Short mmCIF file of C-alpha atoms and ligand atoms in Angstrom, two decimals:
data_model
loop_
_atom_site.label_atom_id
_atom_site.label_comp_id
_atom_site.label_asym_id
_atom_site.label_seq_id
_atom_site.Cartn_x
_atom_site.Cartn_y
_atom_site.Cartn_z
CA MET N 1 0.09 -0.05 0.08
CA GLU N 2 0.94 3.42 -0.86
CA LEU N 3 1.03 6.01 1.99
CA GLY N 4 0.17 8.80 0.28
CA ASN N 5 -2.66 7.18 -2.01
CA HIS N 6 -4.46 5.84 1.19
CA ASN N 7 -8.09 6.60 0.61
CA HIS N 8 -10.51 8.11 2.91
CA ALA N 9 -12.58 4.71 3.11
CA ALA N 10 -8.81 2.81 4.58
CA ALA N 11 -9.10 6.34 6.70
CA THR N 12 -12.52 6.06 7.79
CA LEU N 13 -11.96 2.27 8.38
CA VAL N 14 -9.44 2.92 10.93
CA THR N 15 -11.25 5.44 12.98
CA PHE N 16 -14.20 2.41 12.67
CA CYS N 17 -12.20 0.28 14.10
CA LEU N 18 -11.01 2.27 17.23
CA LEU N 19 -14.81 3.36 17.99
CA PHE N 20 -16.25 0.06 18.12
CA SER N 21 -12.68 -0.79 20.87
CA PHE N 22 -14.06 2.51 22.83
CA THR N 23 -15.24 -0.30 25.54
CA PHE N 24 -11.64 -2.12 25.83
CA SER N 25 -9.51 1.25 25.56
CA HIS N 26 -9.36 1.59 29.76
CA ALA N 27 -8.28 -2.49 29.99
CA SER N 28 -5.60 -1.68 27.11
CA SER N 29 -4.00 1.58 28.28
CA PHE N 30 -1.55 -0.59 30.24
CA TYR N 31 0.66 -3.10 28.72
CA PRO N 32 -0.26 -5.89 30.25
CA GLU N 33 2.30 -7.91 28.58
CA LEU N 34 5.17 -8.74 30.66
CA ASN N 35 7.48 -9.99 29.24
CA PRO N 36 10.18 -7.89 28.17
CA ILE N 37 10.06 -6.11 24.48
CA LYS N 38 13.43 -7.94 23.31
CA PRO N 39 14.05 -5.45 19.33
CA ARG N 40 13.23 -7.58 16.79
CA HIS N 41 15.86 -6.80 14.21
CA SER N 42 19.37 -6.72 16.48
CA ARG N 43 21.72 -7.72 14.02
CA LEU N 44 20.40 -4.59 12.58
CA LEU N 45 20.33 -2.71 15.27
CA ARG N 46 23.38 -3.22 16.70
CA SER N 47 25.04 -1.89 13.60
CA ALA N 48 22.48 1.22 13.33
CA VAL N 49 23.97 2.63 16.76
CA GLN N 50 27.27 1.92 15.50
CA ARG N 51 26.48 3.74 12.39
CA GLU N 52 28.89 6.53 10.89
CA THR N 53 26.94 8.48 8.78
CA PRO N 54 29.24 10.19 6.15
CA THR N 55 28.48 13.75 5.69
CA SER N 56 27.09 14.16 2.17
CA GLN N 57 24.47 11.71 3.11
CA LEU N 58 23.99 14.06 6.02
CA SER N 59 23.98 17.22 4.49
CA GLU N 60 22.00 15.94 1.38
CA ILE N 61 19.33 14.62 4.11
CA TRP N 62 19.11 17.71 5.91
CA SER N 63 18.59 19.74 3.39
CA PRO N 64 15.48 21.53 2.09
CA LEU N 65 13.48 20.60 -0.91
CA GLU N 66 14.26 22.55 -4.32
CA ASN N 67 11.98 25.16 -5.00
CA GLN N 68 9.73 22.71 -7.50
CA GLY N 69 8.09 25.67 -9.68
CA TRP N 70 4.31 25.46 -7.82
CA LYS N 71 3.01 28.21 -5.37
CA PRO N 72 0.13 29.14 -3.89
CA VAL N 73 -3.00 30.02 -6.56
CA GLU N 74 -4.41 32.90 -6.09
CA SER N 75 -8.70 33.49 -6.76
CA ARG N 76 -9.15 35.32 -9.98
CA ASN N 77 -12.09 35.73 -9.85
CA LYS N 78 -13.24 38.51 -6.58
CA PRO N 79 -14.92 36.43 -3.89
CA THR N 80 -18.48 37.82 -3.71
CA LEU N 81 -21.27 37.35 -1.12
CA PRO N 82 -25.02 36.53 -2.46
CA GLU N 83 -27.19 39.82 -2.35
CA LYS N 84 -29.16 37.55 -0.09
CA SER N 85 -28.62 34.28 2.91
CA GLU N 86 -30.43 31.34 1.73
CA GLY N 87 -30.77 29.92 5.36
CA TYR N 88 -28.80 28.31 7.56
CA ILE N 89 -26.08 26.01 7.20
CA GLN N 90 -25.53 23.57 10.35
CA VAL N 91 -23.11 20.63 10.06
CA PHE N 92 -21.87 17.79 13.16
CA LEU N 93 -18.73 16.43 12.82
CA ASP N 94 -16.93 13.42 14.17
CA GLY N 95 -13.84 11.75 14.03
CA GLY N 96 -10.50 12.98 15.01
CA LEU N 97 -9.15 16.80 14.79
CA ASN N 98 -7.91 15.91 11.21
CA GLN N 99 -10.90 14.61 9.90
CA GLN N 100 -12.80 17.07 11.33
CA ARG N 101 -10.72 19.71 9.80
CA MET N 102 -11.76 18.18 6.20
CA GLY N 103 -15.22 18.30 6.99
CA ILE N 104 -15.38 22.08 8.21
CA CYS N 105 -13.55 22.97 4.90
CA ASP N 106 -16.19 21.12 3.06
CA ALA N 107 -18.96 22.36 5.39
CA VAL N 108 -17.96 25.83 3.90
CA ALA N 109 -18.07 24.93 0.34
CA VAL N 110 -21.44 23.46 0.55
CA ALA N 111 -22.39 26.55 2.04
CA LYS N 112 -21.15 28.39 -0.60
CA ILE N 113 -23.24 26.61 -3.22
CA LEU N 114 -26.25 27.32 -1.00
CA ASN N 115 -25.20 30.93 -0.75
CA ALA N 116 -26.01 30.25 3.17
CA THR N 117 -25.39 31.32 5.98
CA LEU N 118 -22.52 28.69 7.85
CA VAL N 119 -23.27 28.44 11.34
CA ILE N 120 -19.50 27.72 13.52
CA PRO N 121 -19.26 23.71 12.76
CA TYR N 122 -20.58 21.72 15.95
CA LEU N 123 -17.74 18.65 17.22
CA GLU N 124 -18.94 15.57 18.08
CA LEU N 125 -17.62 14.45 21.35
CA ASN N 126 -15.83 11.67 20.30
CA PRO N 127 -15.45 8.06 21.91
CA VAL N 128 -12.14 7.18 21.54
CA TRP N 129 -10.96 10.70 21.87
CA ARG N 130 -13.15 11.84 24.39
CA ASP N 131 -12.25 15.78 24.15
CA SER N 132 -15.46 18.17 24.70
CA SER N 133 -13.17 21.05 23.34
CA SER N 134 -15.40 22.97 21.22
CA PHE N 135 -14.52 24.93 17.62
CA MET N 136 -13.73 27.82 19.29
CA ASP N 137 -11.15 25.79 21.58
CA ILE N 138 -9.00 24.54 18.90
CA PHE N 139 -9.54 27.41 16.11
CA ASP N 140 -9.08 30.73 16.02
CA VAL N 141 -13.01 31.83 15.92
CA ASP N 142 -12.37 35.61 14.67
CA HIS N 143 -9.77 34.94 12.25
CA PHE N 144 -11.74 31.93 11.01
CA ILE N 145 -14.68 34.44 10.54
CA ASP N 146 -12.35 37.47 8.89
CA VAL N 147 -10.51 35.78 6.19
CA LEU N 148 -13.37 34.17 4.90
CA LYS N 149 -15.92 37.22 5.48
CA ASP N 150 -15.53 37.75 1.57
CA ASP N 151 -16.90 34.77 0.45
CA ILE N 152 -19.44 33.77 2.88
CA SER N 153 -21.61 34.64 5.96
CA ILE N 154 -20.22 32.77 9.53
CA VAL N 155 -22.37 33.13 12.51
CA LYS N 156 -21.03 32.29 15.89
CA GLU N 157 -24.17 30.89 16.84
CA LEU N 158 -27.92 30.56 15.38
CA PRO N 159 -30.49 33.40 16.01
CA GLU N 160 -32.94 33.02 18.97
CA GLU N 161 -35.72 31.83 16.19
CA TYR N 162 -33.74 28.91 15.00
CA SER N 163 -32.17 28.38 18.60
CA TRP N 164 -34.37 24.77 19.01
CA SER N 165 -32.03 23.40 15.90
CA THR N 166 -29.72 21.60 18.46
CA ARG N 167 -28.03 18.37 18.76
CA GLU N 168 -30.20 17.04 21.78
CA TYR N 169 -33.11 17.92 19.27
CA TYR N 170 -31.90 15.94 16.02
CA ALA N 171 -31.31 12.71 18.70
CA ILE N 172 -34.22 12.16 19.71
CA ALA N 173 -36.83 11.78 16.57
CA VAL N 174 -36.90 12.34 12.89
CA ARG N 175 -37.22 15.94 12.28
CA ASP N 176 -37.55 17.95 8.76
CA THR N 177 -34.65 19.96 9.01
CA ARG N 178 -32.38 17.05 9.31
CA ILE N 179 -30.31 15.49 6.11
CA ASN N 180 -29.03 12.47 6.83
CA ASN N 181 -28.71 11.11 3.66
CA SER N 182 -25.66 13.04 2.40
CA PRO N 183 -24.26 10.40 -0.13
CA VAL N 184 -20.37 9.89 0.44
CA HIS N 185 -18.61 12.52 -1.67
CA ALA N 186 -22.07 13.96 -3.05
CA SER N 187 -22.39 16.60 -6.04
CA ALA N 188 -22.92 20.28 -5.73
CA ASN N 189 -26.20 19.45 -7.77
CA TRP N 190 -27.02 16.71 -4.76
CA TYR N 191 -26.54 19.88 -2.79
CA LEU N 192 -28.86 22.29 -4.42
CA GLU N 193 -31.56 19.36 -5.71
CA ASN N 194 -31.80 17.64 -1.81
CA VAL N 195 -31.01 20.78 0.49
CA LEU N 196 -31.92 23.80 -1.10
CA PRO N 197 -35.49 22.98 -0.52
CA VAL N 198 -35.07 22.94 3.18
CA LEU N 199 -33.42 25.72 3.60
CA GLN N 200 -36.11 27.25 1.22
CA SER N 201 -39.35 25.42 3.07
CA PHE N 202 -37.53 26.38 6.61
CA GLY N 203 -34.44 28.37 6.62
CA ILE N 204 -32.29 26.26 8.30
CA ALA N 205 -31.02 22.50 7.06
CA ALA N 206 -28.55 20.63 10.14
CA ILE N 207 -26.35 17.99 7.90
CA SER N 208 -25.50 15.22 9.86
CA PRO N 209 -23.38 13.14 9.21
CA PHE N 210 -21.05 15.26 6.72
CA SER N 211 -17.73 13.45 6.99
CA HIS N 212 -16.94 12.87 3.02
CA ARG N 213 -19.80 14.18 2.00
CA LEU N 214 -18.50 16.82 -0.80
CA SER N 215 -16.75 15.30 -3.96
CA PHE N 216 -13.13 15.85 -4.95
CA ASP N 217 -14.32 16.11 -8.23
CA ASN N 218 -16.23 17.89 -11.04
CA LEU N 219 -16.80 21.08 -8.82
CA PRO N 220 -16.27 24.73 -9.96
CA MET N 221 -12.87 25.87 -9.74
CA ASP N 222 -13.79 28.40 -6.79
CA ILE N 223 -15.54 26.23 -4.74
CA GLN N 224 -12.15 24.19 -5.19
CA HIS N 225 -9.86 27.51 -4.03
CA LEU N 226 -12.60 27.68 -1.13
CA ARG N 227 -11.67 24.52 0.18
CA CYS N 228 -8.06 25.36 0.28
CA LYS N 229 -8.53 29.31 1.83
CA VAL N 230 -10.31 27.36 4.48
CA ASN N 231 -7.55 24.30 4.85
CA LEU N 232 -4.12 26.52 4.26
CA GLN N 233 -5.57 30.13 5.62
CA ALA N 234 -8.49 30.20 7.27
CA LEU N 235 -8.09 27.45 9.84
CA GLU N 236 -5.54 28.60 12.55
CA PHE N 237 -5.29 27.44 15.95
CA VAL N 238 -5.94 29.03 18.60
CA PRO N 239 -3.11 31.42 20.14
CA HIS N 240 -2.35 29.55 23.19
CA ILE N 241 -1.64 26.79 21.21
CA ARG N 242 0.43 28.80 18.51
CA THR N 243 2.16 30.46 21.55
CA LEU N 244 2.98 27.00 23.11
CA GLY N 245 4.32 25.01 19.85
CA ASP N 246 6.13 28.12 18.46
CA ALA N 247 7.92 27.90 22.42
CA LEU N 248 8.49 23.57 21.67
CA ILE N 249 10.15 24.80 18.40
CA ASN N 250 12.36 27.56 19.29
CA ARG N 251 13.04 24.74 22.20
CA LEU N 252 14.22 22.50 19.71
CA ARG N 253 16.02 24.73 17.05
CA SER N 254 17.79 25.92 20.29
CA PRO N 255 18.33 23.75 22.84
CA GLN N 256 21.38 25.64 25.17
CA GLY N 257 18.55 28.43 25.34
CA SER N 258 16.76 28.86 28.98
CA ALA N 259 15.22 25.89 30.26
CA GLY N 260 13.36 27.78 32.68
CA GLU N 261 10.95 25.39 34.14
CA ILE N 262 10.83 22.87 31.14
CA GLY N 263 10.32 19.02 31.89
CA SER N 264 12.78 17.08 33.41
CA ASN N 265 14.36 15.31 29.87
CA TYR N 266 15.24 18.83 28.66
CA LEU N 267 18.43 19.35 29.37
CA GLN N 268 19.98 16.68 27.23
CA GLU N 269 23.38 16.76 26.43
CA VAL N 270 24.06 19.02 22.77
CA THR N 271 26.44 17.19 20.84
CA ASP N 272 25.70 18.86 17.33
CA GLY N 273 28.65 21.53 16.87
CA GLY N 274 27.56 24.84 16.02
CA ASP N 275 28.66 23.92 12.01
CA SER N 276 26.91 20.97 11.54
CA LYS N 277 24.00 19.92 9.06
CA ASN N 278 21.53 19.98 11.56
CA ALA N 279 22.32 22.90 14.17
CA GLY N 280 19.19 24.55 14.61
CA LYS N 281 16.89 21.62 12.88
CA PHE N 282 14.74 19.01 14.04
CA VAL N 283 12.69 16.10 12.53
CA VAL N 284 9.11 15.26 14.00
CA LEU N 285 8.58 12.02 13.55
CA HIS N 286 4.80 10.63 13.67
CA LEU N 287 4.32 7.71 14.59
CA ARG N 288 0.86 6.25 15.77
CA PHE N 289 1.25 2.57 17.04
CA ASP N 290 -1.35 2.07 19.43
CA LYS N 291 -3.28 -1.75 20.89
CA ASP N 292 -5.98 -0.84 18.09
CA MET N 293 -3.83 -0.69 15.56
CA ALA N 294 -1.03 -3.21 16.48
CA ALA N 295 -4.00 -5.84 17.03
CA HIS N 296 -6.28 -4.79 13.95
CA SER N 297 -3.05 -5.23 11.42
CA ALA N 298 -2.61 -8.77 12.68
CA CYS N 299 1.10 -9.05 12.29
CA ASP N 300 3.60 -10.02 15.13
CA PHE N 301 5.56 -6.96 17.15
CA GLY N 302 8.07 -9.22 18.58
CA GLY N 303 7.01 -9.55 21.54
CA GLY N 304 6.42 -12.94 22.14
CA LYS N 305 3.99 -15.24 23.10
CA ALA N 306 2.46 -13.45 25.09
CA GLU N 307 1.97 -10.30 23.07
CA LYS N 308 0.94 -12.40 20.18
CA PHE N 309 -2.16 -14.07 22.86
CA ALA N 310 -3.21 -10.85 23.84
CA LEU N 311 -3.94 -8.93 20.57
CA ALA N 312 -5.23 -12.24 19.27
CA LYS N 313 -7.37 -11.87 22.55
CA TYR N 314 -8.08 -9.03 21.71
CA ARG N 315 -9.28 -9.29 18.34
CA GLN N 316 -11.16 -11.64 19.01
CA VAL N 317 -13.51 -9.47 21.56
CA ILE N 318 -13.71 -6.67 19.15
CA TRP N 319 -13.86 -8.21 15.93
CA GLN N 320 -14.69 -11.49 16.35
CA GLY N 321 -13.09 -12.75 13.50
CA ARG N 322 -14.37 -10.50 10.76
CA LEU N 323 -11.00 -9.39 10.07
CA LEU N 324 -9.33 -10.06 6.57
CA ASN N 325 -6.31 -10.03 8.02
CA SER N 326 -6.09 -12.86 10.64
CA GLN N 327 -6.29 -15.21 7.44
CA PHE N 328 -2.68 -14.11 6.48
CA THR N 329 0.99 -15.39 8.12
CA ASP N 330 2.93 -12.73 9.38
CA GLU N 331 5.02 -12.97 6.42
CA GLU N 332 2.45 -12.12 3.78
CA LEU N 333 1.42 -9.25 5.65
CA ARG N 334 5.21 -7.88 5.86
CA SER N 335 5.40 -8.53 2.60
CA GLN N 336 2.28 -6.28 1.51
CA GLY N 337 3.25 -3.72 3.21
CA ARG N 338 0.39 -3.87 5.61
CA CYS N 339 1.74 -3.93 9.27
CA PRO N 340 2.78 -0.50 10.50
CA MET N 341 6.09 -0.72 11.54
CA THR N 342 7.23 -0.68 15.29
CA PRO N 343 8.94 2.22 17.25
CA GLU N 344 12.64 -0.01 16.63
CA GLU N 345 11.53 -0.52 12.66
CA VAL N 346 10.95 3.82 12.45
CA GLY N 347 14.20 4.08 14.38
CA LEU N 348 16.04 1.67 11.43
CA LEU N 349 14.61 3.10 8.95
CA LEU N 350 15.42 6.61 10.03
CA ALA N 351 19.49 5.68 10.52
CA ALA N 352 19.39 4.14 7.01
CA LEU N 353 17.82 7.36 5.70
CA GLY N 354 21.31 9.45 7.06
CA PHE N 355 19.69 10.64 10.38
CA ASP N 356 22.73 10.05 13.02
CA ASN N 357 22.89 10.17 16.17
CA SER N 358 22.53 13.92 16.74
CA ALA N 359 19.45 14.16 15.16
CA ARG N 360 16.91 16.23 17.43
CA LEU N 361 13.89 14.15 17.15
CA TYR N 362 10.40 15.51 18.09
CA LEU N 363 8.15 12.07 18.91
CA ALA N 364 4.59 13.54 17.63
CA SER N 365 2.27 10.67 18.99
CA HIS N 366 -0.17 10.03 21.49
CA LYS N 367 0.31 6.72 22.92
CA VAL N 368 2.96 3.17 21.89
CA TYR N 369 1.25 -0.29 22.42
CA GLY N 370 4.34 -1.14 25.29
CA GLY N 371 4.73 2.25 26.07
CA GLU N 372 8.80 3.16 27.02
CA ALA N 373 10.23 -0.32 27.01
CA ARG N 374 9.35 -0.17 23.04
CA ILE N 375 10.40 3.55 22.71
CA SER N 376 13.54 2.70 23.92
CA THR N 377 15.10 1.11 20.95
CA LEU N 378 13.97 4.01 19.48
CA ARG N 379 16.01 6.62 22.08
CA GLN N 380 18.90 4.25 21.84
CA LEU N 381 19.14 5.42 17.89
CA PHE N 382 18.08 8.84 18.44
CA PRO N 383 18.82 9.95 22.31
CA LEU N 384 18.07 13.89 21.40
CA MET N 385 14.27 12.14 20.96
CA GLU N 386 11.90 14.83 22.60
CA ASP N 387 7.78 14.92 23.34
CA LYS N 388 5.71 17.34 24.62
CA LYS N 389 6.13 16.22 27.94
CA SER N 390 9.94 16.50 27.70
CA LEU N 391 10.11 20.05 25.90
CA ALA N 392 7.10 21.43 28.03
CA SER N 393 6.55 22.70 31.84
CA SER N 394 3.64 21.30 33.38
CA TYR N 395 2.50 24.32 33.72
CA GLU N 396 2.66 25.37 30.26
CA ARG N 397 0.52 21.61 29.65
CA PHE N 398 -1.73 22.13 31.82
CA GLN N 399 -4.08 23.75 29.51
CA ILE N 400 -3.96 21.01 26.73
CA LYS N 401 -3.68 18.49 29.43
CA GLY N 402 -6.20 15.44 28.64
CA LYS N 403 -7.38 16.49 25.57
CA ALA N 404 -7.23 14.43 22.31
CA SER N 405 -7.56 17.34 20.14
CA LEU N 406 -5.67 20.16 21.32
CA LEU N 407 -2.44 17.30 21.74
CA THR N 408 -2.97 16.96 18.21
CA ALA N 409 -3.62 20.32 17.37
CA LEU N 410 -0.05 20.93 18.78
CA ASP N 411 1.86 17.94 16.98
CA TYR N 412 0.17 19.24 13.95
CA TYR N 413 1.60 22.52 14.28
CA VAL N 414 5.38 21.53 15.08
CA GLY N 415 4.66 18.80 12.80
CA LEU N 416 4.64 21.68 10.21
CA HIS N 417 6.78 23.92 11.44
CA SER N 418 9.32 21.29 11.61
CA ASP N 419 12.48 20.81 9.14
CA ILE N 420 11.24 17.24 8.14
CA PHE N 421 8.51 15.72 8.46
CA ILE N 422 8.29 11.63 8.70
CA SER N 423 4.89 10.15 9.70
CA ALA N 424 5.16 6.41 10.04
CA SER N 425 1.52 5.75 10.30
CA PRO N 426 -1.29 6.31 7.26
CA GLY N 427 -4.63 8.10 8.61
CA ASN N 428 -5.98 11.94 8.42
CA MET N 429 -3.00 13.13 10.54
CA HIS N 430 -0.33 11.98 7.68
CA ASN N 431 -2.76 13.34 4.73
CA ALA N 432 -3.33 16.42 6.58
CA VAL N 433 -0.09 17.22 7.56
CA VAL N 434 1.46 16.08 4.50
CA GLY N 435 -0.81 18.22 2.47
CA HIS N 436 -0.25 21.17 4.10
CA ARG N 437 3.84 20.92 3.79
CA THR N 438 3.51 20.17 0.59
CA TYR N 439 1.19 23.21 -0.18
CA LEU N 440 4.44 25.15 1.42
CA ASN N 441 6.96 23.57 -0.38
CA LEU N 442 8.47 21.51 3.08
CA LYS N 443 10.36 18.16 3.01
CA THR N 444 8.21 14.97 3.75
CA ILE N 445 9.40 11.20 3.99
CA ARG N 446 6.74 8.85 3.39
CA PRO N 447 7.79 5.83 4.26
CA ASN N 448 7.79 2.50 1.62
CA LEU N 449 5.88 0.34 3.41
CA VAL N 450 5.67 -2.57 1.01
CA LEU N 451 9.86 -2.34 0.89
CA MET N 452 10.28 -2.11 4.49
CA GLY N 453 8.39 -5.22 5.53
CA GLN N 454 10.31 -6.86 2.65
CA LEU N 455 13.54 -5.87 3.82
CA PHE N 456 12.72 -6.46 7.25
CA LEU N 457 12.00 -10.00 6.33
CA ASN N 458 15.41 -11.25 5.69
CA LYS N 459 17.39 -11.82 8.33
CA THR N 460 20.58 -12.14 7.05
CA MET N 461 20.61 -8.93 5.13
CA GLU N 462 23.94 -6.86 6.07
CA TRP N 463 23.33 -3.15 7.48
CA SER N 464 25.43 -1.86 4.19
CA GLU N 465 22.95 -4.04 2.41
CA PHE N 466 19.91 -2.28 4.02
CA GLU N 467 21.03 1.04 4.41
CA HIS N 468 21.49 1.39 0.11
CA ALA N 469 18.21 -0.23 -0.15
CA VAL N 470 16.26 2.21 2.26
CA VAL N 471 17.86 5.12 0.58
CA GLU N 472 17.08 3.91 -3.16
CA GLY N 473 13.65 3.20 -2.19
CA HIS N 474 12.88 6.20 -0.49
CA GLN N 475 14.53 8.77 -3.02
CA ASN N 476 11.23 9.83 -4.72
CA ARG N 477 9.40 10.21 -1.48
CA GLN N 478 10.63 13.00 0.24
CA GLY N 479 8.49 15.73 -1.05
CA GLN N 480 8.39 15.69 -4.41
CA LEU N 481 5.12 17.46 -6.24
CA ARG N 482 2.74 14.87 -7.02
CA LEU N 483 -0.48 15.92 -8.80
CA ARG N 484 -4.20 14.44 -7.38
CA LYS N 485 -5.40 12.15 -9.52
CA PRO N 486 -9.38 12.26 -9.57
CA LYS N 487 -11.03 11.13 -6.54
CA GLN N 488 -7.77 11.82 -4.48
CA SER N 489 -8.16 14.19 -1.41
CA ILE N 490 -7.32 17.89 -2.41
CA TYR N 491 -6.34 18.26 0.92
CA THR N 492 -3.85 15.58 0.74
CA TYR N 493 -2.61 16.83 -2.40
CA PRO N 494 -3.34 19.85 -2.80
CA ALA N 495 -1.53 20.60 -6.20
CA PRO N 496 -3.34 21.70 -8.88
CA ASP N 497 -6.08 22.96 -6.90
CA CYS N 498 -4.53 24.85 -4.19
CA MET N 499 -1.86 25.44 -6.23
CA CYS N 500 -0.09 26.89 -9.62
CA GLN N 501 3.23 26.73 -11.90
CA ALA N 502 5.22 29.71 -11.23
C1 LIG U 601 -26.07 32.23 -5.45
O1 LIG U 601 -26.25 34.09 -5.69
C2 LIG U 601 -25.93 34.01 -7.11
C3 LIG U 601 -25.24 35.17 -6.83
O2 LIG U 601 -25.80 36.00 -6.00
C4 LIG U 601 -26.05 33.50 -8.05
O3 LIG U 601 -25.89 33.75 -9.34
C5 LIG U 601 -26.67 32.02 -7.80
O4 LIG U 601 -27.71 31.89 -9.10
C6 LIG U 601 -27.17 31.94 -6.71
N1 LIG U 601 -27.11 30.33 -6.08
C7 LIG U 601 -28.76 29.96 -5.26
C8 LIG U 601 -28.79 28.02 -5.31
O5 LIG U 601 -28.89 30.28 -4.94
C1 LIG U 602 18.14 -10.78 1.29
O1 LIG U 602 18.96 -10.15 1.45
C2 LIG U 602 20.57 -10.64 0.66
C3 LIG U 602 21.31 -9.06 0.10
O2 LIG U 602 20.62 -8.20 -0.26
C4 LIG U 602 20.49 -11.51 -1.04
O3 LIG U 602 21.17 -12.36 -1.24
C5 LIG U 602 19.51 -12.51 -0.02
O4 LIG U 602 18.47 -13.64 -0.95
C6 LIG U 602 18.01 -12.36 0.81
N1 LIG U 602 17.56 -12.98 0.95
C7 LIG U 602 16.14 -13.09 1.04
C8 LIG U 602 14.78 -14.30 1.97
O5 LIG U 602 15.53 -12.82 0.11
#
């Protein structure tokens, strides 16, 4: 499977699986499999720890992307507001933060198609992430309204006469003003034919579900540009997330700076000299390796019999044999690139790509199955590894503590501003950040999971051969611009809809 082409159906599936596993997340939040986790690729690991990265490789991996001749598109037509609003559009968005982000962009587009006034989207409480933060807790709502003020009308709340139109009102009965049947990737015409009449009769239409409910193809250019504008200009995180993000970025860039009240791990020895290739630079690694994902893949992650048993049991309880993957052997799954990489494997990939042990790594991650036992192998290869916890003081973390959406927002922000971003896990976060960085022409490495799976199966390969194959297999996966193909997401592939040739 190619990461970048990871489609929405699959991304939704992951969310879907997570939803089902919710009831077990308490039980699975610790690692019950008591055996210590041994490295799975100890031969490679030994060589990787002792690696000497040639200067040429080091300078190549840290060098920024060259200009590829594309720049952000500017809409030719001056935006105009409709003379009169057809009514209010309300959307209820489920999924995690990055799925909701796409929903917000689509909601603006649908309101524009219908000449309607948009009510600030309602973010549903996600049963897995359980963060009740509202749009305004996450995004700068005044900035949002201001950037779009010439395109559509937006209100923070419904006026008094429509205040009955709430989530609770729709939860308890079938209502005429609720649209619950929008097809996946519906056309503009579908909205004109099915939602406009509701607006005209009632003055309001509430659309739910609304995830992935607007087509990526056959829409007027202005509507596509508007979606880009929402995603890439109008959606900014609230000031306290940006301020904290900037502080973390500063600490990653100049680690000698004042430590103040920063977390305990922060004052690590700085080994990079002033003139080395990566001085002041950092790479963000997005790694999702939680129990749901591990179990869902049905792969073997080297935790021995206890882990195998625990994951099989988890699969049985949650998916009850409905998983296709469990029909394949670990070897088959690996050679098809269907196994998420473990922290150890991601470490080997990064080491082979040419990151030496002075590389500063920011780990954007929620929860790693196996915890520190699993992360320690990665840390062995990259001792200067940081995360939100090690970089921010407990005081700084107080406002976002336990709030999954805000934690994700912070990781998104730091990931967006990193010198290099690499996501080891396909999904909405990967897609959103990859798309945004493409727009800004920033270096982004996309792991080749098929190749990595095959290399990790080979138990006799020497480090030099492994390294060579990894470098070769990732030459064209470092941010080279890929044009969107039909059906692909405009948010993952911003060219050519949001960008044009300079
Ligand atoms: C929206 O407004 C524009 C211009 O004001 C008009 O041309 C268009 O037909 C309107 N569309 C709808 C669905 O009302
Ligand atoms: C493992 O890699 C080595 C070196 O590239 C190669 O000669 C050998 O055939 C590979 N083994 C398998 C089972 O693919």
